[in-house]
XYZ file of C-alpha atoms in Angstrom:
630
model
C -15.620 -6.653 9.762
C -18.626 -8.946 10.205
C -20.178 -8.702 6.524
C -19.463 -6.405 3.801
C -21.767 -2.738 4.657
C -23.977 -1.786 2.017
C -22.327 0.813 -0.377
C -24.814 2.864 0.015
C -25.248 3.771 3.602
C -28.624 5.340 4.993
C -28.421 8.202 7.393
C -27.661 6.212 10.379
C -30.099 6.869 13.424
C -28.684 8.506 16.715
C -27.469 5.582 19.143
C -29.381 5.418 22.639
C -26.650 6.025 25.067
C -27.532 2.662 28.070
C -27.589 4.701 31.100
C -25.031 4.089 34.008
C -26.295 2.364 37.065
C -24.403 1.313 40.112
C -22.566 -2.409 40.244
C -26.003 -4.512 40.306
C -26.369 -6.487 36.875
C -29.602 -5.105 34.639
C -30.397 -7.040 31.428
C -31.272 -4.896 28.502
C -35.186 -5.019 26.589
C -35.846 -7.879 24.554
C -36.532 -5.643 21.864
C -32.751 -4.547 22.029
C -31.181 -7.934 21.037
C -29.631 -7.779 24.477
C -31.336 -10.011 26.683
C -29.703 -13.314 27.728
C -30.389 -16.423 29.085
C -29.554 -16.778 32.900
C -28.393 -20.844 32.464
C -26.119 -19.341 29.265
C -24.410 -17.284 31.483
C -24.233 -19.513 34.372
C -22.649 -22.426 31.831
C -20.145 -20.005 30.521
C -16.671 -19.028 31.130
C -15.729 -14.890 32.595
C -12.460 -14.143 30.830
C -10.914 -10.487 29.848
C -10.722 -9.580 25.895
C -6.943 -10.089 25.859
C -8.247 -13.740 27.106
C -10.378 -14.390 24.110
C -8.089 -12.951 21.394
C -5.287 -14.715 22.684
C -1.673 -14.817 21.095
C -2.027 -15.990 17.648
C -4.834 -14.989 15.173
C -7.354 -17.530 16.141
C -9.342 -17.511 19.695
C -8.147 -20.039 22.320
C -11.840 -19.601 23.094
C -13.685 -19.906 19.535
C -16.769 -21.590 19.386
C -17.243 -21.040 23.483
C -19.477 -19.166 25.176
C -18.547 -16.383 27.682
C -20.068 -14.379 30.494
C -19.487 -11.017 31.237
C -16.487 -9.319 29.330
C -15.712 -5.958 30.815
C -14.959 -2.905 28.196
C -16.033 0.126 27.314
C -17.589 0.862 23.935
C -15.320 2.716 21.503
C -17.301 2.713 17.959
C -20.414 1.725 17.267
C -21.664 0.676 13.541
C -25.183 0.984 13.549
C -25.806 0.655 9.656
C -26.397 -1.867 6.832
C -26.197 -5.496 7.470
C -23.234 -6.259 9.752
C -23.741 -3.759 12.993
C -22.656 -4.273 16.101
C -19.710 -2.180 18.274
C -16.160 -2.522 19.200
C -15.301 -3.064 22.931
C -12.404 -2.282 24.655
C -10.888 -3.474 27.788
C -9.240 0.110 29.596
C -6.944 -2.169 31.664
C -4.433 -4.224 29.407
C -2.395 -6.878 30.331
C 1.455 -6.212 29.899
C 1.795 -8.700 26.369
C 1.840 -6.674 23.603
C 1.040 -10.029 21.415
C -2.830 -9.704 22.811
C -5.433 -7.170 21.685
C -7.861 -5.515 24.162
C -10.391 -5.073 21.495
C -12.513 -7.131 20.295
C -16.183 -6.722 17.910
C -19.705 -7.801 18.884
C -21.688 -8.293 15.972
C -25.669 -7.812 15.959
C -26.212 -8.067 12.386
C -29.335 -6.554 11.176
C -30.296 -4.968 14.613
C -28.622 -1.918 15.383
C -26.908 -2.006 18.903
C -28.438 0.695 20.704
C -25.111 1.460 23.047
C -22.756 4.899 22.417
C -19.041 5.024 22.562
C -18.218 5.263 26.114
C -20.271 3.020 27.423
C -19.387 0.878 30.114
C -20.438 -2.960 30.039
C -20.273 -6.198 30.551
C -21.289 -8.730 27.686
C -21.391 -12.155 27.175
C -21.985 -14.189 24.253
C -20.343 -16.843 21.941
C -16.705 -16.231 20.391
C -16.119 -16.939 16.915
C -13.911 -16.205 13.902
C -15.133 -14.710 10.685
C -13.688 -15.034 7.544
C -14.323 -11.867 5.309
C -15.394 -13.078 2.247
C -15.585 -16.865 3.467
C -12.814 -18.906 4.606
C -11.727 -19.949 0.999
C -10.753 -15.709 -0.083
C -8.019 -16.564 1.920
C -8.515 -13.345 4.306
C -7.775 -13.179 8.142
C -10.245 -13.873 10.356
C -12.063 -10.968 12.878
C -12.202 -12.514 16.594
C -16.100 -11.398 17.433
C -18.612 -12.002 19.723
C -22.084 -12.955 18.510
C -25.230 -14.185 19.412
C -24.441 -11.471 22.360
C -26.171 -9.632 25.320
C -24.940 -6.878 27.742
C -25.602 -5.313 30.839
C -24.160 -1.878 31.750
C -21.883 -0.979 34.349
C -21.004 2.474 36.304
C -17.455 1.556 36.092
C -15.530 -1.343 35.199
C -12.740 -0.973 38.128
C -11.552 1.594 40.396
C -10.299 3.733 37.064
C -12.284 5.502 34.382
C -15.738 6.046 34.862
C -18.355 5.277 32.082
C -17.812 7.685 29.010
C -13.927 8.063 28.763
C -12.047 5.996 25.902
C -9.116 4.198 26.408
C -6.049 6.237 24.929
C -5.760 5.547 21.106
C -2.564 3.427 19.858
C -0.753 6.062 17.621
C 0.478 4.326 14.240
C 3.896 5.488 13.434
C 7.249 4.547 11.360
C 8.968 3.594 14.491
C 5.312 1.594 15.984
C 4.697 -0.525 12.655
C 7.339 -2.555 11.985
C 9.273 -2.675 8.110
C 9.112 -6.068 7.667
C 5.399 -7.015 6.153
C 4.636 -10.307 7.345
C 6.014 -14.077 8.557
C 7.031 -16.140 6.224
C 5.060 -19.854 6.498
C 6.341 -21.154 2.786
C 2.982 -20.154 1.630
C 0.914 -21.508 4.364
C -1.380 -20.450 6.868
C 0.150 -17.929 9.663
C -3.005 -17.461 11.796
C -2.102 -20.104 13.792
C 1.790 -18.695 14.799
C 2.491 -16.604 18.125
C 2.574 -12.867 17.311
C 5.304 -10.844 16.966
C 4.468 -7.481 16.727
C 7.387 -5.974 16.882
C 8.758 -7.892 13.904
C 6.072 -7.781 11.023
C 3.676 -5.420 10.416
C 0.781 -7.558 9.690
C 1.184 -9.099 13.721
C 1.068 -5.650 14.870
C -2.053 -4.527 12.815
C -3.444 -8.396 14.124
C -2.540 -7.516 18.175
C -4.243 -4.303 17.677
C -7.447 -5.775 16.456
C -10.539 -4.070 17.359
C -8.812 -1.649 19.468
C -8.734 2.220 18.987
C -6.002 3.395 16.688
C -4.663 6.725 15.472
C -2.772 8.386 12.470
C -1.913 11.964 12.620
C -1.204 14.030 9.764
C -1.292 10.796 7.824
C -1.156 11.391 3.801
C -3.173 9.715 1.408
C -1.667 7.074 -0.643
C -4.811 5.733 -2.366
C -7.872 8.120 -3.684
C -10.772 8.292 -2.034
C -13.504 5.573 -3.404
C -17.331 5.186 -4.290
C -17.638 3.113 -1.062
C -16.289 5.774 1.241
C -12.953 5.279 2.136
C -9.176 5.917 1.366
C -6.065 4.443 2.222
C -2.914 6.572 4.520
C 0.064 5.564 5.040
C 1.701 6.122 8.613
C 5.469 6.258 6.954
C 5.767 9.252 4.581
C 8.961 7.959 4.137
C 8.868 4.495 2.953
C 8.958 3.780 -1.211
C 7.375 7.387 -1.702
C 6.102 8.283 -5.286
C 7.173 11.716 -6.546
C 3.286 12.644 -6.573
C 2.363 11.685 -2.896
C 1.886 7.979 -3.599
C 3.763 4.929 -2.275
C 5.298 2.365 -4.986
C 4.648 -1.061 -4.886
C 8.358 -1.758 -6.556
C 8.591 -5.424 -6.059
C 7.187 -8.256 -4.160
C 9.188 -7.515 -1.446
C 7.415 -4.445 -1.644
C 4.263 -4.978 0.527
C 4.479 -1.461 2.179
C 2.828 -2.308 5.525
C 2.647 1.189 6.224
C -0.255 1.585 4.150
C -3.680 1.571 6.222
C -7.575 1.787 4.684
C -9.424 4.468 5.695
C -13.324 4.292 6.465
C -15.774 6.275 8.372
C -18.276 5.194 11.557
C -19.614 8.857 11.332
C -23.072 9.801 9.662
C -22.202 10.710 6.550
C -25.183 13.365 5.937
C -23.396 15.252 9.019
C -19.723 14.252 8.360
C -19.407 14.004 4.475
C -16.648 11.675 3.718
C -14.090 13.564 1.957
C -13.133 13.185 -1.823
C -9.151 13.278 -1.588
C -6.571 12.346 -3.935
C -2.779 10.864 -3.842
C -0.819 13.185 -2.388
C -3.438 14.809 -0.259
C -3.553 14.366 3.581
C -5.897 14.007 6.783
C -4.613 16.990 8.959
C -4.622 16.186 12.744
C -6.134 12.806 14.214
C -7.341 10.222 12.855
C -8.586 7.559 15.279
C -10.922 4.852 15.635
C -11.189 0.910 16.143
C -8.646 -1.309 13.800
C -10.601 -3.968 11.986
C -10.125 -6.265 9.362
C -12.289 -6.404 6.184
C -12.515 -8.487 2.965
C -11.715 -5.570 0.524
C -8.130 -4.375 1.625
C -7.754 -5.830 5.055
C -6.926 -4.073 8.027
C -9.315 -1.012 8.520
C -8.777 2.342 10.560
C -12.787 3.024 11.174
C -12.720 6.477 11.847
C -14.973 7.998 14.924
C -12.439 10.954 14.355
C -11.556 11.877 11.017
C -8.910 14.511 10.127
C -9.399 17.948 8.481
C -8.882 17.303 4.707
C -6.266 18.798 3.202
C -5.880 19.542 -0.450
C -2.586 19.639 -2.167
C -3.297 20.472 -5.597
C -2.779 17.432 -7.015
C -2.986 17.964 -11.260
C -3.219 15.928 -14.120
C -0.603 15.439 -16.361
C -0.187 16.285 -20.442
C 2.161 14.624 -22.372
C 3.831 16.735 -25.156
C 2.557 16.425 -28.823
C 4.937 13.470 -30.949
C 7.088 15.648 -33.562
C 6.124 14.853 -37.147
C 9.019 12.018 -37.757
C 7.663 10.381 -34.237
C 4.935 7.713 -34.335
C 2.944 8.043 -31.318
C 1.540 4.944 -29.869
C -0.404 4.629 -26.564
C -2.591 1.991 -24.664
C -5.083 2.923 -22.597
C -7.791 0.776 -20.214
C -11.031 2.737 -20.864
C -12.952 0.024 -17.741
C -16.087 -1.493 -19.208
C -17.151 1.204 -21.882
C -20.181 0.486 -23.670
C -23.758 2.453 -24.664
C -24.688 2.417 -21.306
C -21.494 4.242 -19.605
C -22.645 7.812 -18.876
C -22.341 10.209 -21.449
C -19.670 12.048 -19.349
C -17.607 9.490 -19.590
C -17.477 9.419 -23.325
C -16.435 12.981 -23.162
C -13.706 12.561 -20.271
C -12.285 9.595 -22.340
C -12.060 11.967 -25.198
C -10.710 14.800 -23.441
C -7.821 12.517 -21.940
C -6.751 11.244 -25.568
C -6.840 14.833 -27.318
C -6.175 16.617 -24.341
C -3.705 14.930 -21.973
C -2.442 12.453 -24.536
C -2.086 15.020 -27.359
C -3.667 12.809 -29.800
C -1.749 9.976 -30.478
C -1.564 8.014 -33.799
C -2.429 4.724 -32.889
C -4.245 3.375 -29.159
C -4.626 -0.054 -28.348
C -7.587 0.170 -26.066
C -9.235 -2.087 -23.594
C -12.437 -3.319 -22.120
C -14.419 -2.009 -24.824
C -17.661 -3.593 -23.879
C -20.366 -4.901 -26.830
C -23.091 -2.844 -27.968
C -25.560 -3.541 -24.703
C -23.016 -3.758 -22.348
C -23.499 -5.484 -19.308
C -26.871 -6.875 -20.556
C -26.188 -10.556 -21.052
C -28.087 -10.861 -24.680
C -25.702 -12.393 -26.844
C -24.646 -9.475 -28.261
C -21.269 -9.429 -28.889
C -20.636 -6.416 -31.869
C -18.885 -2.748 -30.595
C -20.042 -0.684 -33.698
C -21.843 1.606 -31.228
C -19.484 1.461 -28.873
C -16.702 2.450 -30.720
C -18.430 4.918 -32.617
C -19.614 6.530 -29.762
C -16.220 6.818 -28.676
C -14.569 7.921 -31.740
C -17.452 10.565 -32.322
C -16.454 11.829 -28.844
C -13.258 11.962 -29.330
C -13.869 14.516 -32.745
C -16.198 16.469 -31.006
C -13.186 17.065 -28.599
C -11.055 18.384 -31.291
C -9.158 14.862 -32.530
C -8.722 13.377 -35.043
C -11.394 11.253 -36.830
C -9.702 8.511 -35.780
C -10.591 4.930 -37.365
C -11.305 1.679 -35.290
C -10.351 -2.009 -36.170
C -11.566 -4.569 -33.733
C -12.783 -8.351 -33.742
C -15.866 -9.651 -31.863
C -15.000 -12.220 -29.322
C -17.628 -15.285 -28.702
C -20.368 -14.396 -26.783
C -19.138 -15.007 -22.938
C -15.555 -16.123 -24.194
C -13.197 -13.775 -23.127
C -14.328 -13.195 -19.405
C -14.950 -9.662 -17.630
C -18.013 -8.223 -16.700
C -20.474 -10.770 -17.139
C -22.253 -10.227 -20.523
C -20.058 -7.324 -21.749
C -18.093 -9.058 -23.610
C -15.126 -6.962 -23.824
C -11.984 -6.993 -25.648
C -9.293 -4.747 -27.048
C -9.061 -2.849 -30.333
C -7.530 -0.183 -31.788
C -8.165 3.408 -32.853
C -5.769 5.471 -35.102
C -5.704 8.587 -36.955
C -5.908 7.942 -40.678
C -4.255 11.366 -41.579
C -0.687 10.320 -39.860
C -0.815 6.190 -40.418
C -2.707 3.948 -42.849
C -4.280 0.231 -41.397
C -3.362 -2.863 -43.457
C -6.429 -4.599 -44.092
C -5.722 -7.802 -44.897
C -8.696 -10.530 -44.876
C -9.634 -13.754 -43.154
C -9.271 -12.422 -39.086
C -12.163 -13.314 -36.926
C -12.899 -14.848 -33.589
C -11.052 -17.769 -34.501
C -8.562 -18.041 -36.733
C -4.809 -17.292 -35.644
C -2.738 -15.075 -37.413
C 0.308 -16.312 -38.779
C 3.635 -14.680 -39.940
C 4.453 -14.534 -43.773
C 7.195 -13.674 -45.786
C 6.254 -10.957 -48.051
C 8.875 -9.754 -50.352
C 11.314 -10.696 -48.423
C 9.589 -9.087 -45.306
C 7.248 -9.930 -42.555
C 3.974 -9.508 -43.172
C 0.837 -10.771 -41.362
C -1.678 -13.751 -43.144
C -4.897 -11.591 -42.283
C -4.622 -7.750 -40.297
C -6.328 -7.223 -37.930
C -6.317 -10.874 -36.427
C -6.148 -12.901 -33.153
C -2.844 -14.591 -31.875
C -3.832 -18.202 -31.314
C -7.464 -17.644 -29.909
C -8.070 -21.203 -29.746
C -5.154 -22.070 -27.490
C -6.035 -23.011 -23.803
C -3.731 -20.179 -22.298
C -6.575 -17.433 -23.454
C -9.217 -19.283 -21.478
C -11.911 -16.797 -20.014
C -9.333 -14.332 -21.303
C -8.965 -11.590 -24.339
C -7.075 -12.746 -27.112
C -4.392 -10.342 -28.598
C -5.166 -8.266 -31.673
C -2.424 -8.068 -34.415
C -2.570 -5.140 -37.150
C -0.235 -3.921 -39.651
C 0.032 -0.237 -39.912
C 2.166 1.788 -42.378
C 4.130 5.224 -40.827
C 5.853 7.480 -43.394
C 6.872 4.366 -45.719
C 7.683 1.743 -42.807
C 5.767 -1.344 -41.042
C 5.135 -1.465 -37.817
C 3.596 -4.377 -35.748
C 0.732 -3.347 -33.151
C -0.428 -6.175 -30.892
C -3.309 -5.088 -28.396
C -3.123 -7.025 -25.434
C -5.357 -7.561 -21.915
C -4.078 -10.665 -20.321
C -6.221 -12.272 -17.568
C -6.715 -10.540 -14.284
C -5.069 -11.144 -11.704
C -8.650 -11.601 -9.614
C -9.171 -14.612 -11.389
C -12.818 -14.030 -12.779
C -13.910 -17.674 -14.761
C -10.312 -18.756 -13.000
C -8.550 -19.090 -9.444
C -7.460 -15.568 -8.347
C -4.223 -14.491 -6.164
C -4.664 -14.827 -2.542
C -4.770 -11.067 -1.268
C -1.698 -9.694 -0.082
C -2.582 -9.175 3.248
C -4.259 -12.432 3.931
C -3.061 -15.498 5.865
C -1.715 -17.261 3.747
C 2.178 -15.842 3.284
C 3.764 -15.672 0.974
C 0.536 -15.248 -1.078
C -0.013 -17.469 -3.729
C -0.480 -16.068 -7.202
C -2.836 -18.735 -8.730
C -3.354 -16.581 -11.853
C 0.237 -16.210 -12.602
C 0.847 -19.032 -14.490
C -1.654 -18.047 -17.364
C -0.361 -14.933 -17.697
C 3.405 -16.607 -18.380
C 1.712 -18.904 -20.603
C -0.275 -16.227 -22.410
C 3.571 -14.145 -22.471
C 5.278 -17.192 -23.902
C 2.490 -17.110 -27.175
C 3.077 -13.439 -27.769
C 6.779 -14.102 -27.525
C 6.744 -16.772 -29.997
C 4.329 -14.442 -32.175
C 7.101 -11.504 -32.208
C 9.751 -13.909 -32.525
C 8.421 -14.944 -36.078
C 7.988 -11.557 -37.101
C 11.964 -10.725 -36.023
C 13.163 -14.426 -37.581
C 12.536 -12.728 -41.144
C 13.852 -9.628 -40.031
C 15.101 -8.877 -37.163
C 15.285 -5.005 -37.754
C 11.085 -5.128 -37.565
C 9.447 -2.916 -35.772
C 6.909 -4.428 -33.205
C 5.269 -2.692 -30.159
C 2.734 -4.919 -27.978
C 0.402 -2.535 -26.077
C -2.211 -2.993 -23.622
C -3.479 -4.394 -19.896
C -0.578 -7.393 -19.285
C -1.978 -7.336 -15.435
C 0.564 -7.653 -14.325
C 4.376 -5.959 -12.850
C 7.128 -4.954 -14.814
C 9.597 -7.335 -12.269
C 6.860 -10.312 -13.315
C 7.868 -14.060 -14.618
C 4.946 -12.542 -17.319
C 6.594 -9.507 -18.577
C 9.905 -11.400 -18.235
C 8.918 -13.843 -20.222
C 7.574 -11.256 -22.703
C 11.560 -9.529 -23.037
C 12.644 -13.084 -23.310
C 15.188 -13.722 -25.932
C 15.193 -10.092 -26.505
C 12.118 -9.837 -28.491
C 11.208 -7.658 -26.662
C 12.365 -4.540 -24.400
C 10.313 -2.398 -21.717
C 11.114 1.357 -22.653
C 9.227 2.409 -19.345
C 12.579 1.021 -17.884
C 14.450 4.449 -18.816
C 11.779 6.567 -16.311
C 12.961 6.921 -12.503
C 11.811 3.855 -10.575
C 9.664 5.341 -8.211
C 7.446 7.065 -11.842
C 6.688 3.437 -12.876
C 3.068 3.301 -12.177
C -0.114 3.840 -13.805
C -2.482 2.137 -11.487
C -3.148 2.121 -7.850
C -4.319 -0.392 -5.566
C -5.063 -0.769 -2.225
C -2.742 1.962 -1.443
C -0.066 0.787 -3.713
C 0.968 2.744 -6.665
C 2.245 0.030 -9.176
C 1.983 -1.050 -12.953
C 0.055 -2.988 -14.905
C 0.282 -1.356 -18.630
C 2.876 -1.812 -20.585
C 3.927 -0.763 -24.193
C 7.128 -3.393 -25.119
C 8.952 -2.507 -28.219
C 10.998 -4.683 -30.487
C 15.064 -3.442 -31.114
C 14.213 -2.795 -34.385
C 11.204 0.189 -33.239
C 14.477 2.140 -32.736
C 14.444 4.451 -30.005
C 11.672 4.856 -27.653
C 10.352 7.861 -24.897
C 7.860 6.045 -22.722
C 5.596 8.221 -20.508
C 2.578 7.543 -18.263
C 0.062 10.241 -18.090
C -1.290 10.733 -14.896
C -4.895 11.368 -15.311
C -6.964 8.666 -13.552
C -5.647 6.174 -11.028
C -4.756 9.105 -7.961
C -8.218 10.769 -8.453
C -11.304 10.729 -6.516
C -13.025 11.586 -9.351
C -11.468 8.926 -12.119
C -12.895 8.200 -15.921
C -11.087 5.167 -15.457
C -8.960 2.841 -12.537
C -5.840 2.998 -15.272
C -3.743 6.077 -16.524
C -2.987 5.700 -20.168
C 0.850 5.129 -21.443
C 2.241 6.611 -24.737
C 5.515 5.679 -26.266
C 6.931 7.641 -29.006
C 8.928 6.261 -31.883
C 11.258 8.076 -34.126
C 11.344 7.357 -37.360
């Protein structure tokens, strides 16, 4: 699309339908944005749509001006900042590499044409770059500075009013394979192949009207309106409706975001889940955005359909198990609504059946996003833990270190970072003095056992790899008469924030290029060493390193982590396709972990399905639990 739209949309004000005269050119009112300049036409060049978008991504024709474009209008966006309408040519040529669609941007103004319209435009031809040229998105082949005339009909065929025929999205239409590879480099320049890789026939379909039918949701609907289908029910399915995102090979270019052109006061967008489906057609024009890429915007949306989808409850831990869980509770502070203090709660005593010791993250300081040097979580956790009694739990206890103010990256002036709660009447915290924001931790020998120099404490804080990044949290906890290791963990995001992000996965750059990847191995390799000093005095000790590692269980990061057998992944023993606990873009995948050491014993791992397939979510990650036996 031409500009993000605002997430909030107004109602959006009926379109005025340009009325049909016979084959002699009228210019459209000034005050439409429509007139043009007779010498601008005269100077420019009359080609077809399939013309302008050409064979690769980028316009033979960008940055020239052309003269009257035949199509017929099939969607029309005629709210917030980037409005305009998609044209479509009803007579293709025969090359399946060249799209007949193409979008004319008007930006504030709205348009003032209706889907069926008949016209000629002219204007200049450029590519935009959702998100600028250096988020490493495709461009959108548009039409700007633009003006129109209308036409009765553009040939002997379909009168003004009637669409061209929707492309139907399919398993046997969308092609397995995801995208070209270019050894990391730029594809927009390469001849489609569309019936090769997905991602060339998404780009030779661009701005044209597309359709799903039946199509089943494979990522929840969002705050900003929209949801993500996939048009192959069949390809990596989840047991719950979703589609796994099982390796890097893994791109799933089935999957397809979801929006709506349709006033949303008359046509509420609707609140679906994983699993869930859009019943009948779903068509519209096929654009490209910055926020998920290619974009089905609906002028047709199907009927809803609700399968039931349900939360999950893990079983209680037996009284020789030690319960441990992690769970990402997304920029908590004061100022997060008091329902979500009492969802959080209800998920830990409820669905998680009160575990005995949670590493969480993004726990946010005491004013949250208000950037005033604050950097305490008293209130924060105590609002939390108050919550969670109130709920029925137990009163847990909280032990937590303040980062430095703006240190640790996230939400600007949150200042988040991990900590841990646990439940005083099953385990017992090992305070030992002399942790704070920067002093590492070190391993001692303690009568003949591991112990830690100060609990709870940071793992190297000062080292470069946790730059704009939370530093892990070591604490000692006792469980009927035994030690166990807890490290809380959030390693840096894979968006980048302070740093370089990964190029998205659907941009034009192929293979993407995962810029943030190499301080997450670096970060791995420091909590590897940490464990390994803990196991070097015995190796029978029992560690488990919870938290956000953001990043995928077939990662150089979490291989680095099980490196030298320090440590393992227990979530290895569910099926493959129940390894998830977050979803993205359409993608169910993983980026929680709980590792154990051997000497933990043996482990049941489960994810609890509460958050990341909903509509309605508490948080973007579903908390993990491992139990321990004793």
């Amino acid at each position: 699309m031409s500009a993000s739209p605002s997430p909030s949309r107004p109602a959006r004000s009926a379109a005025l339908t340009v009325a049909a005269v016979c084959s002699t050119l009228l210019v459209l009112p000034a005050s439409t944005g429509a007139a043009a300049s007779p010498g601008a036409a005269d100077s420019a060049t009359a080609p077809r749509i399939h013309d302008i978008q050409g064979r690769t991504r980028l316009s033979p024709l960008a940055g020239q001006s052309v003269a009257d474009v035949p199509g017929i209008v099939t969607g029309v966006r005629d709210f917030g900042g980037s409005r305009g309408f998609w044209l479509q040519d009803p007579h293709p040529d025969r090359d399946r590499a060249t799209s007949e669609g193409i979008f004319v941007y008007t930006g504030g103004e709205s348009p003032g044409v209706s889907p069926g319209d008949a016209l000629r435009v002219s204007g200049k031809v450029k590519e935009y770059y959702p998100g600028g040229k250096e988020a490493g998105n495709q461009s959108v082949t548009e039409l700007v500075d633009a003006s129109w005339q209308p036409a009765d009909r553009l040939s002997s065929g379909a009168p003004s009013g009637t669409l061209p025929r929707a492309v139907r999205l399919t398993p046997h239409s969308v092609p397995e394979a995801y995208a070209p590879d270019a050894g990391g480099g730029s594809i927009e320049d390469r001849t489609l192949r569309p019936n090769r890789y997905a991602l060339d026939r998404y780009e030779s379909l661009e701005g044209m009207r597309v359709a799903v039918r039946d199509a089943r949701v494979t990522g929840p609907t969002s705050a900003y309106h929209d949801l993500w289908v996939t048009t192959d029910p069949k390809q990596n399915p989840t047991p719950r409706g979703g589609t796994l995102y099982g390796s890097y090979q893994d791109q799933n270019g089935a999957r397809l975001k979801v929006s709506s052109l349709l006033p949303l006061d008359e046509h509420p967008f609707p609140a679906a889940n994983v699993g869930d489906e859009l019943r009948g057609t779903t068509e519209g024009p096929l654009d490209f955005e910055q926020y998920g890429g290619y974009t089905l915007r609906a002028t047709t949306l199907g009927e809803h359909r609700d399968n039931g989808l349900k939360r999950e409850r893990t079983r209680k831990q037996r009284r020789n198990e030690l319960a441990v869980a992690t769970y990402n509770v997304e920029n908590l502070s004061p100022k997060s609504a008091p329902a979500k203090f009492e969802r959080l709660a209800e998920g830990l005593v409820t669905n998680l059946s009160s575990p005995d010791i949670v590493t969480v993250e993004e726990v946010q300081d005491d004013t949250g996003p208000t950037d005033d040097g604050t950097v305490g979580a008293e209130k924060t956790l105590t609002m939390l833990t108050d919550a969670i009694r109130k709920a029925g739990g137990p009163s847990y206890q909280w032990r937590q270190i303040d980062p430095a103010d703006k240190a640790d990256g996230g939400q600007p002036g949150g200042n988040i970072r991990v900590a841990f709660l646990y439940n005083p009447e099953r385990v017992s915290f090992t305070d030992r003095p002399g942790g704070d924001t920067t002093t590492p931790v070190q391993v001692v020998k303690e009568g003949g056992k591991p112990a830690l120099s100060a609990s709870p404490a940071r793992i190297a804080p000062q080292d470069p790899a946790w730059k704009a990044s939370r530093k892990p949290l070591a604490g000692e906890f006792r469980f009927q008469g035994r030690t166990v290791f807890v490290i809380a963990n959030h390693f840096s995001s894979k968006g980048g924030g302070d740093l370089d992000g990964d190029q998205p996965l659907e941009g034009r750059f192929q293979p993407p290029a995962r810029h943030s990847e190499p301080q997450r191995v670096k970060q791995a390799e420091l909590l590897n060493r940490f464990v390994r000093d803990v196991r070097a005095i015995d190796p029978k000790a029992a560690v488990v390193a919870g938290g956000d590692f953001n990043d995928f269980p077939f990662s150089p990061a979490l291989k680095t982590l099980r490196s030298g057998r320090a440590l393992t992944s227990p979530m290895n023993q569910l099926p493959a396709d129940e390894r998830y606990g977050y979803v993205f873009n359409g993608n169910s995948q993983t980026l929680d972990h709980l590792l154990t050491s051997p000497g933990a014993g043996r482990a049941e791992y489960d994810i609890v399905h509460i958050n990341s397939e909903f509509a309605d979510q508490t948080s973007d990650h579903d908390p993990s639990v491992v139990r321990l036996r004793r």
